[in-house]
């Protein structure tokens, strides 16, 4: 295993990845470069520097990637109204390719020949990290300690720490939860523990980003989101950068009990898994984007998007962000967004995101035609007869030939 | 126009269709058969008998179709998790083919050569009625008065009533709303009036089937729905017939502020249209069905369903229930539902439908494999390396040949 | 009908459209502008000028659109490998939007308020012309004489000519065929006559562009087509313009008995129709394009294209070239073509187009990996085990829970 | 490795699988059961018995699976018009699940705990065998010697034979080809050797099942295939069993130079691979099935089939025959075939399969409507105006709002 000289590790500063630093040094006799990113997980990243130094790391990268994350990953995905399996807003999935990209950039800068991460061998994240990495640098080596080592229980891990003098307080606050959690600007997730029984209701104190609908204010909050080319650009009339927009919507959503999800999903590696998620801002953005599309998007463009969406969401879930097929779908989606401009008015109330208004200079809603009142000839109702007759023709011919459509 | 001898009219007993009875008699010099169905619209149907008699109708059909409606139309559609344009639960659309079917059956029984309905020339319902009718009886004639006559304003209509002695109190209570409304067991819809401005927020007293989230109880209601082959069969352990199930869920949902929708949709005839809908029971059923599928359905079956769903929903929206392509999709969907059995536990609270548990003897959720704890060898994490490597192979080859996946 | 002042007519110079000129002048009391295009139909277009003049037309447009046709319509379509209903290469469909576009441009230039064409009310072409026209100029009026007039038999038409002094020799050579024919650079089509019996074999002398396979040379012709970004750019090493490329391939294909099709297709207006087609160059281009893609396109990009193709082909067949949804699909397709460069070697022989070689600097075919010989470690066969194991996991879990995949 | 007691091997009787018998006995100290199937590969299977006995095998299965193969695998697949990547008729892919099924049945009968096969670690067949096996018996163990052993060159293999007294004449005739070949009733395939250069033209003497178009008769052969529920049941009026049908069509096709393919395909394991195939009967069946569908299938059913087909073909190519998603698609496809009855007339000539006629009692081709002649009112051309107008409405509204569909 001496063929690895330098490895870039996605380093959180927590206990697990700190153990990985040491394990990599020991096992591969290689130099470790740490990379810690602020993608909005809600924890300070700067403390990771001292921890890495204490572990003997000499090249330490700490980046604030929040704007890039929302602008180049979250926003393009929301143009697609992406939802995985009818429920999941892909909060973890969409953060992984950015990490993979940055790992590879750092590998290129530092001359590293490998990357490493702290994802387990049962999950989707290993796939997302590694597919992204291989797609961007095909010769890169990948070290996935959880697939290799024997530190598979808390006990063996702690013993390893004691033996190697890894300060156990690296574990940090996060680990006091009985759940495996992960967060970034789009969401926080919870897995494991009691959630492994799908009939068990998550207890209230698990949730961290939102109040419960019960605890949310008794009066609604109204907001207006302005869209440009399919992306949210203003909130209540004020221009906000992508990361600021999402941060603000997270606060608004969380305060109003919005964005909790409890579901069983199908992992790419083949098993079902229970997950709970809080996606307050994303939940608002999804409804708002559909609402602005509802008045600005052509019908068939909208339907085509809807038919492509599950496939697009699956690609992102499975880790294929950096793939030709994701780029093809993105090209189709982006082609549709040029007129997705305007304002959506929303009411936030105790877990509900209610669309109460939408307007746009590019609206295709034509009151003159849609009206129940006299439309002054804008639409000739007699056209409908021919429309129906010809659409029915194939069905009538079939019926004439004796075919029944009753089961 | 003397080539029509007898026409079967979808008759509500309201003013508009009463006018149509007289107009058909006058215009076509034909006999009119009325057909009034209870599909759960929440109004008595029996009074239509006296009104029809008063108009000189001799063949009067009044049917309770609620069970057939839910069993043969609503339930099969919910197996597909059908939503049109990401929001609309197709509450009007799915009722129309049943009416069309019954019109044709009555035409066959009474020897009528035509059918008629009160849908306008701008909407989807004319299409749904007529496509259904043509598909089931290709030689049937269709009379759509709203596309033919000149009674296009309230004034001309009232003048017609006065002239022909049609009692104006046929108008009934429903017409006191400023909105065009339509209801059946799955939903009630509102269109027109102020809703024609998509930025205008619907006022609270428009809604008829649900209290507002604000007015809903401060304590949640928990329920358990039992599924068999993809259909809801028990509520809190009690077996319920399809119509009783939906009626009960409507009550539960409506009491908890669940199921309101406000959207702009794309009609088949080509324009956008604002609609508000209340679908209390359907909103619960959709979440519950997805939840029971989440533990019982194979991943790829679920994904295939998700990809086919928009097309299936569009077919129903557009009026193609009685078509070979809908039957093909239904065959695929139904094939997937054999193991969709089990119980979903839901929390209803102020507009929220929260899935809090799901269990099934046919569950594919495998705790032994999914666990974050030691799985005793049920899953070999090392398999993931090969899985990723081969999935990445095409991407690595492309990258080796100089292709970049960065935009 | 006096609300039409000037109408632009798609004018072939043949008898039918000459009658239409006079009929428009008579019926609408309007000025007629004729537009005659050379899109490779194989007949002189210049003679149309004298004929139009003889009919009193003052604004006469005669355009050579062959290069635009192939470059902007045929080539983009072939990037998609478009085939309608598994057989038809869309030779008529793809020419119609160009005609529609030019009609509208001329209407804009001449201040005309209407366009007209000679397509019948039963066919697809009326739809394609009119959808294109409406999409480009929504207020344009459309006059479709075949849907309006009563000159529906050859006799009434001839009587009309006699009455109005329309020279019958306008009929030209083409009408001596018992078939309704139409041609452009991509194909020639035959409909009607004996073809209306789908069990009747088309006789040899119907076909005009190709020799029969029987009559083709006994020795094969080898050619090499060079591709750039998915478009054919060289033939046997020589750069050719789009129209020249297609003209040359038509000759090569026709000489070798290539490109005949005999099929029953489903028209957009609802009936089935028998058509025979000759598409010599297109048949070669389709095989060649797939062949160059086979070594240069990523697998998943290729599969996505294959899944989108039927929908893309249907859009073109139905006349939706100028639509948002076609543009979305085109964006996805074009995104995939950046590396579709290289050379395909083909053998043309008695109706067969045989791909015998393909090469590309952008080839993704990796001999080091694909080889049956020792690959020197380029591919680790052990990876396959994990790949299979995880892909099988969901199936194994299902089987463990007692599900059988035997019917 | 002592945990294997008995293994069922897919045994051809050739040298490679004979080596595997011995290697399994040596390596796993287990009993080997051989299974040899006649699936129409064109070689005697009975000789495998003596060879297996000579190797000490005590349980020997030799089955004629030809009828089951065509009836239960080939025919259902052809109902879908399945083609992989636009060219490949899936001749190898569709045979694998049957072998997997039989291996598992024998494992159940003999109490074996493992299966084994001779497919390499680079190909698709290992995936197809193993996915099938895991899906049918999730606890089965799979031994894939080519992924495990070190006999990776001809030399080491021969040395192994010498050492273990395996008669080298087991190699048989087939290995005299420089190509890796595989055959069953649907096709024969060639890979490797010079074919690894995709620009190299396969030489004439590689092909074994068909004459070249050049060498085929100068006069065409006409045949008529009769269909019932989408399956071919008669040839020239004579009822033929599935296997007899395919055998006969292979002969007819091969004699007329039909069914050769030369392509580069994308393997599931991630690399591109050159393959040549002869599928004489399948090529005829594909054209014939599309032809009978062209007159008997509803348009939208046909289009839905076309859109689902690439996915269905991919599932089979990738080895997912025994999967819920393949069964769902099959249910949709089979639902559409109830009226696919009738007769197709074909002309076979020097590589060409020409459809020259189709007829059916269930034909939807309606001459009265399709005719270019007077249709006596069967179709009202005026309906087309309304049809076009409403289909254009959304496009016109968009254009009115200033949107251009020109790029």
mmCIF file of C-alpha atoms in Angstrom, chain B residues 269-271 298 300-301 304-305 307-308 311 324-325 327-329 331-332 335-336 390 393-394 397, chain D residues 269-271 298 300-301 304-305 307-308 311 324-325 327-329 331-332 335-336 390 393-394 397:
data_model
loop_
_atom_site.group_PDB
_atom_site.id
_atom_site.type_symbol
_atom_site.label_atom_id
_atom_site.label_comp_id
_atom_site.label_asym_id
_atom_site.label_seq_id
_atom_site.Cartn_x
_atom_site.Cartn_y
_atom_site.Cartn_z
ATOM 1 C CA UNK B 269 -57.799 23.172 -25.073
ATOM 2 C CA UNK B 270 -54.767 25.428 -24.841
ATOM 3 C CA UNK B 271 -55.165 28.147 -22.239
ATOM 4 C CA UNK B 298 -39.162 -2.448 -5.340
ATOM 5 C CA UNK B 300 -37.006 0.211 -9.891
ATOM 6 C CA UNK B 301 -40.727 -0.478 -9.935
ATOM 7 C CA UNK B 304 -40.734 3.361 -13.322
ATOM 8 C CA UNK B 305 -44.053 4.360 -11.796
ATOM 9 C CA UNK B 307 -41.546 8.234 -14.672
ATOM 10 C CA UNK B 308 -44.833 7.020 -16.119
ATOM 11 C CA UNK B 311 -48.061 10.799 -18.680
ATOM 12 C CA UNK B 324 -55.704 1.769 -25.066
ATOM 13 C CA UNK B 325 -52.758 3.791 -23.759
ATOM 14 C CA UNK B 327 -55.116 0.700 -20.124
ATOM 15 C CA UNK B 328 -51.512 -0.164 -20.948
ATOM 16 C CA UNK B 329 -50.240 2.136 -18.229
ATOM 17 C CA UNK B 331 -51.675 -2.738 -16.530
ATOM 18 C CA UNK B 332 -48.120 -1.766 -15.660
ATOM 19 C CA UNK B 335 -48.782 -5.264 -11.915
ATOM 20 C CA UNK B 336 -46.714 -3.437 -9.314
ATOM 21 C CA UNK B 390 -17.730 -0.207 -12.832
ATOM 22 C CA UNK B 393 -15.825 3.196 -15.853
ATOM 23 C CA UNK B 394 -17.471 5.006 -18.759
ATOM 24 C CA UNK B 397 -12.680 6.504 -19.991
ATOM 25 C CA UNK D 269 -19.983 -3.105 -17.067
ATOM 26 C CA UNK D 270 -18.898 0.158 -18.626
ATOM 27 C CA UNK D 271 -16.833 -0.342 -21.762
ATOM 28 C CA UNK D 298 -53.849 2.108 -31.914
ATOM 29 C CA UNK D 300 -51.054 6.092 -28.974
ATOM 30 C CA UNK D 301 -50.535 2.506 -27.893
ATOM 31 C CA UNK D 304 -46.217 4.429 -25.900
ATOM 32 C CA UNK D 305 -44.614 1.140 -26.872
ATOM 33 C CA UNK D 307 -41.171 5.238 -25.925
ATOM 34 C CA UNK D 308 -40.952 2.342 -23.483
ATOM 35 C CA UNK D 311 -35.883 1.032 -21.519
ATOM 36 C CA UNK D 324 -40.433 -6.266 -11.185
ATOM 37 C CA UNK D 325 -39.780 -3.457 -13.651
ATOM 38 C CA UNK D 327 -42.689 -7.474 -15.577
ATOM 39 C CA UNK D 328 -44.431 -4.095 -15.381
ATOM 40 C CA UNK D 329 -43.314 -3.184 -18.876
ATOM 41 C CA UNK D 331 -47.744 -6.177 -18.665
ATOM 42 C CA UNK D 332 -48.144 -2.914 -20.561
ATOM 43 C CA UNK D 335 -52.014 -5.497 -22.825
ATOM 44 C CA UNK D 336 -51.561 -3.916 -26.248
ATOM 45 C CA UNK D 390 -56.765 24.682 -30.381
ATOM 46 C CA UNK D 393 -53.546 28.184 -29.010
ATOM 47 C CA UNK D 394 -50.712 27.940 -26.490
ATOM 48 C CA UNK D 397 -50.531 33.092 -26.840
#
